[in-house]
Amino acid sequence: MMLKIERYLFGAWRLPAFAEAVLKGISQVILVENTVSGLLILIAILISSVRVGLIALLSACIATLIGWWGGADRDAVKQGLLGYNSVLAGISLSLYLGGSDRWVIALAGAAAAALLTAAMMHAMRGSGLPVLTLPFIVVTWFLLMASYRLSLFRLSPDLAPQDLSHWTLHPEGAIHLFRSLVDGVGQVYFQDGIWPCLLIWVAVLWGNWRLGIYAAIGSIAGWLTALGLGAEISLMNLGLYGYNAVLTILAVGAVFDAKSRWALLTGLIAAAVTVPVTAGIDTWILPYGLPALTLPFVLSTWLFLAARKVLPNL
């Protein structure tokens, strides 16, 4: 059925290989390899912000071109594996930096993320662990920190450093359950709002219905864990305790070496672990004014995937 609809959308001809790689680079952010899913996600971002959507598209194009011209493995390029870190880096830098030069910096960061992805794919080849989104995190953090030394980089006021000695937790507030669960999926792409985030979830369902169900379960698991541990309701309502859980349950429960019958349960536990990890990382980087990004996802996923090498029943 989906193949028929894809043929209807694109006609009897296939998209050029470059366009497919670009769209898959967008969908690979959420661990889905599907051209239509990438297109739907791009539309969702454009609905929220045309500027951010264009940055996401151009970032994916830059990464694909680097892979193509650089002579990378063609299958990896076609699958979008060189693009997803660049997409995230481009989006995050365009949102967290200010000034008229942020477009240029964001696209330069996207190019740097592609190069770092290639380098880390080589360096980690023997470990048996996936690179995940670590290149995006490293590039984004370094360029944001450069704002304290280089006047060209202007940090967004939302990322002002805070003194831990004056930090106060605010776990009270009204709960917006449905929106927080939907935003938990959309925040993978730095999106909030019901319609863009719902469209992103539909894109995951389109690419793989099982992954779509897992994404919903991951968002619920992150929200419930955050509620049980007394997290700030305002952050929960924005889905900021959900997106790392979504990525982690997809990675641990379905995508990477998920052959055990307990893989879904392991993925669920790993998703819950991202909540205290997120809280700890947020506290650690609070004095620097940096966002946690997807580091909780990377650490939790590596923890369970590495343990699975010794404990295969996980």
XYZ file of C-alpha atoms in Angstrom:
314
model
C 0.000 0.000 0.000
C 2.727 2.453 0.996
C 4.738 1.601 -2.119
C 1.698 2.397 -4.270
C 1.276 5.763 -2.577
C 4.991 6.498 -3.001
C 4.686 5.770 -6.723
C 1.664 8.071 -6.867
C 3.583 10.852 -5.131
C 6.716 10.575 -7.227
C 5.305 9.176 -10.456
C 6.670 6.243 -12.407
C 10.219 7.598 -12.137
C 12.468 7.417 -9.123
C 13.851 10.477 -7.439
C 17.459 11.243 -8.351
C 19.897 9.417 -6.085
C 21.083 12.719 -4.613
C 17.556 13.775 -3.601
C 16.880 10.376 -2.035
C 20.093 10.585 -0.035
C 19.217 14.099 1.155
C 15.723 13.108 2.325
C 17.019 9.949 3.980
C 19.620 12.062 5.772
C 16.718 13.981 7.297
C 14.794 10.850 8.272
C 17.891 9.129 9.697
C 17.885 11.651 12.546
C 15.110 9.549 14.054
C 16.652 6.258 12.873
C 14.340 5.808 9.895
C 15.598 5.223 6.351
C 12.772 6.317 4.098
C 12.483 8.978 1.411
C 8.827 9.825 2.039
C 9.454 9.978 5.788
C 12.233 12.484 5.161
C 9.934 14.568 2.962
C 7.152 14.551 5.580
C 9.610 15.560 8.303
C 10.947 18.377 6.135
C 7.383 19.608 5.563
C 6.735 19.468 9.313
C 9.788 21.630 9.996
C 8.817 24.067 7.231
C 5.328 24.394 8.754
C 6.936 25.413 12.024
C 9.608 27.661 10.481
C 10.524 28.151 6.834
C 13.965 29.377 7.865
C 14.742 26.311 9.971
C 13.312 24.015 7.295
C 15.609 25.520 4.661
C 18.585 25.152 7.005
C 17.705 21.466 7.528
C 17.442 20.891 3.763
C 20.667 22.741 2.923
C 22.515 20.969 5.747
C 21.478 17.584 4.380
C 22.542 18.672 0.873
C 25.960 19.786 2.115
C 26.586 16.517 3.946
C 25.493 14.468 0.931
C 27.766 16.445 -1.379
C 30.703 15.974 0.984
C 30.064 12.239 1.051
C 29.656 12.050 -2.731
C 32.687 14.167 -3.644
C 34.770 12.762 -0.822
C 34.463 9.230 -2.141
C 32.636 7.780 0.869
C 30.960 4.400 0.670
C 28.060 4.963 -1.737
C 25.648 2.808 0.239
C 26.307 4.814 3.410
C 25.737 8.077 1.527
C 22.554 6.807 -0.119
C 21.218 5.659 3.253
C 21.682 9.163 4.663
C 24.228 8.062 7.245
C 26.472 11.051 6.582
C 23.595 13.521 6.675
C 21.701 13.245 9.936
C 24.370 14.823 12.167
C 24.650 17.724 9.734
C 20.869 18.229 9.784
C 20.859 18.424 13.574
C 23.924 20.679 13.687
C 22.444 23.075 11.140
C 19.111 23.293 12.952
C 20.590 23.691 16.423
C 23.111 26.363 15.456
C 20.466 28.358 13.575
C 18.303 28.302 16.718
C 20.935 28.832 19.414
C 22.939 31.564 17.687
C 21.848 35.082 16.882
C 22.929 37.704 14.393
C 22.841 37.883 10.610
C 25.797 35.504 10.261
C 24.132 32.525 11.917
C 23.051 31.096 8.537
C 26.670 30.883 7.434
C 27.815 29.485 10.772
C 25.006 26.923 10.799
C 25.882 25.641 7.327
C 29.604 25.616 8.158
C 28.717 23.614 11.272
C 26.743 21.194 9.096
C 29.817 20.647 6.926
C 32.007 20.139 10.005
C 29.504 17.617 11.385
C 29.703 15.600 8.160
C 33.507 15.492 8.352
C 33.450 14.536 12.029
C 30.844 11.849 11.325
C 33.135 10.310 8.715
C 36.126 10.495 11.066
C 34.221 8.901 13.943
C 32.791 6.172 11.729
C 36.380 5.198 10.975
C 37.650 5.596 14.543
C 34.802 3.584 16.105
C 34.698 0.861 13.473
C 36.401 -1.650 15.754
C 34.215 -0.920 18.778
C 31.021 -2.334 17.312
C 29.132 0.732 18.552
C 27.342 3.225 16.282
C 28.473 6.833 16.084
C 24.907 8.050 16.733
C 24.644 11.841 17.171
C 27.933 12.519 18.976
C 29.441 14.499 16.034
C 26.464 16.873 16.101
C 26.868 17.390 19.857
C 30.606 18.074 19.659
C 30.310 20.532 16.755
C 27.369 22.374 18.301
C 28.924 22.694 21.749
C 32.277 23.904 20.393
C 30.717 26.544 18.160
C 28.395 27.754 20.896
C 31.305 28.011 23.346
C 33.280 29.955 20.731
C 30.837 32.819 21.284
C 32.694 33.702 24.505
C 35.929 34.324 22.589
C 34.896 35.240 19.034
C 32.637 38.224 18.392
C 31.263 36.771 15.151
C 29.428 34.126 17.207
C 26.473 35.615 19.077
C 24.851 33.321 21.599
C 21.072 33.313 21.994
C 19.867 34.939 25.238
C 18.058 31.678 26.039
C 21.434 30.020 26.676
C 22.669 32.377 29.380
C 24.932 30.621 31.945
C 23.399 30.138 35.385
C 24.954 29.869 38.821
C 24.211 26.496 40.421
C 24.197 28.023 43.897
C 21.134 30.075 42.922
C 19.362 27.325 40.972
C 15.835 26.543 42.145
C 13.772 23.556 41.030
C 10.139 24.240 40.116
C 8.344 20.852 39.900
C 4.871 22.385 40.082
C 2.564 23.524 37.303
C -0.291 22.437 35.052
C 0.288 19.249 33.063
C -0.476 19.226 29.321
C -0.244 15.488 28.763
C -1.094 15.053 25.093
C 1.025 17.937 23.870
C 4.004 16.894 25.988
C 3.876 13.354 24.580
C 3.610 14.607 20.992
C 6.377 17.154 21.565
C 8.543 14.346 22.928
C 8.730 13.027 19.368
C 8.966 16.411 17.643
C 11.772 17.689 19.874
C 14.087 15.211 18.151
C 14.103 17.918 15.447
C 13.847 20.820 17.935
C 10.149 21.162 17.110
C 7.169 21.810 19.346
C 3.517 22.358 18.527
C 0.939 19.685 17.900
C 0.723 19.665 14.097
C 4.419 19.639 13.167
C 5.163 17.071 15.865
C 2.243 14.848 14.850
C 3.436 14.960 11.259
C 6.916 13.887 12.368
C 5.388 10.933 14.235
C 3.341 10.039 11.136
C 6.587 10.125 9.154
C 8.103 7.575 11.528
C 4.998 5.392 11.219
C 5.245 5.643 7.455
C 8.851 4.512 7.423
C 8.222 1.627 9.821
C 4.980 1.213 11.766
C 6.827 -0.689 14.485
C 9.242 2.194 15.016
C 6.277 4.566 15.148
C 4.736 2.545 17.991
C 8.076 2.388 19.781
C 8.481 6.163 19.439
C 5.115 6.699 21.153
C 6.051 4.240 23.910
C 9.404 5.976 24.374
C 7.783 9.376 24.758
C 5.353 7.979 27.338
C 8.188 6.224 29.203
C 10.255 9.406 29.365
C 7.285 11.445 30.560
C 6.255 8.960 33.259
C 9.817 8.593 34.510
C 10.270 12.361 34.673
C 6.967 12.710 36.536
C 7.896 9.974 38.996
C 11.305 11.532 39.659
C 9.852 14.991 40.255
C 11.084 16.813 37.157
C 9.994 20.331 36.228
C 6.529 20.240 34.693
C 7.352 23.084 32.299
C 10.191 21.056 30.773
C 8.016 17.944 30.611
C 5.271 19.863 28.820
C 7.788 20.885 26.137
C 8.828 17.274 25.568
C 12.368 17.948 26.778
C 12.435 14.752 28.836
C 10.924 12.761 25.998
C 13.008 13.096 22.842
C 16.101 11.347 24.208
C 13.870 8.533 25.458
C 12.284 8.249 21.999
C 15.645 7.937 20.248
C 16.960 5.497 22.836
C 14.066 3.041 22.702
C 14.312 3.045 18.903
C 18.054 2.403 18.984
C 18.180 -0.176 21.782
C 14.780 -1.769 21.284
C 14.635 -2.077 17.509
C 17.494 -0.824 15.355
C 20.853 -2.023 16.717
C 21.358 -5.734 17.472
C 17.806 -6.009 18.830
C 17.591 -9.784 18.353
C 16.675 -10.817 21.894
C 13.040 -11.310 22.822
C 13.743 -8.894 25.689
C 14.960 -6.136 23.356
C 11.831 -4.009 23.747
C 11.982 -4.267 27.539
C 15.661 -3.376 27.470
C 14.882 -0.433 25.215
C 12.158 0.696 27.605
C 14.555 0.601 30.554
C 17.192 2.436 28.517
C 14.615 5.090 27.622
C 13.792 5.597 31.316
C 17.506 5.890 32.115
C 17.786 8.926 29.823
C 15.719 10.992 32.285
C 18.186 11.051 35.228
C 21.037 11.238 32.721
C 19.391 14.306 31.156
C 18.965 15.901 34.589
C 22.606 15.233 35.451
C 23.955 16.585 32.169
C 21.715 19.668 32.387
C 23.142 20.393 35.840
C 26.720 19.767 34.685
C 26.547 22.206 31.765
C 24.257 24.788 33.409
C 27.186 27.139 34.241
C 28.144 27.157 30.555
C 24.647 27.855 29.253
C 24.736 24.852 26.933
C 21.802 22.601 25.987
C 22.050 18.862 26.713
C 21.071 18.053 23.112
C 21.071 14.282 22.471
C 23.968 13.348 24.759
C 21.644 11.408 27.127
C 20.548 9.320 24.143
C 24.139 8.632 23.112
C 25.312 7.659 26.609
C 22.297 5.496 27.450
C 22.367 3.742 24.080
C 26.092 3.051 24.248
C 25.665 1.709 27.787
C 23.070 -0.868 26.790
C 24.562 -1.765 23.408
C 28.008 -2.313 24.943
C 26.502 -4.394 27.757
C 24.678 -6.438 25.133
C 28.056 -7.552 23.744
C 28.617 -9.439 27.024
C 24.983 -10.070 27.953
C 23.372 -11.017 24.620
C 19.983 -11.796 26.205
C 19.553 -8.048 26.745
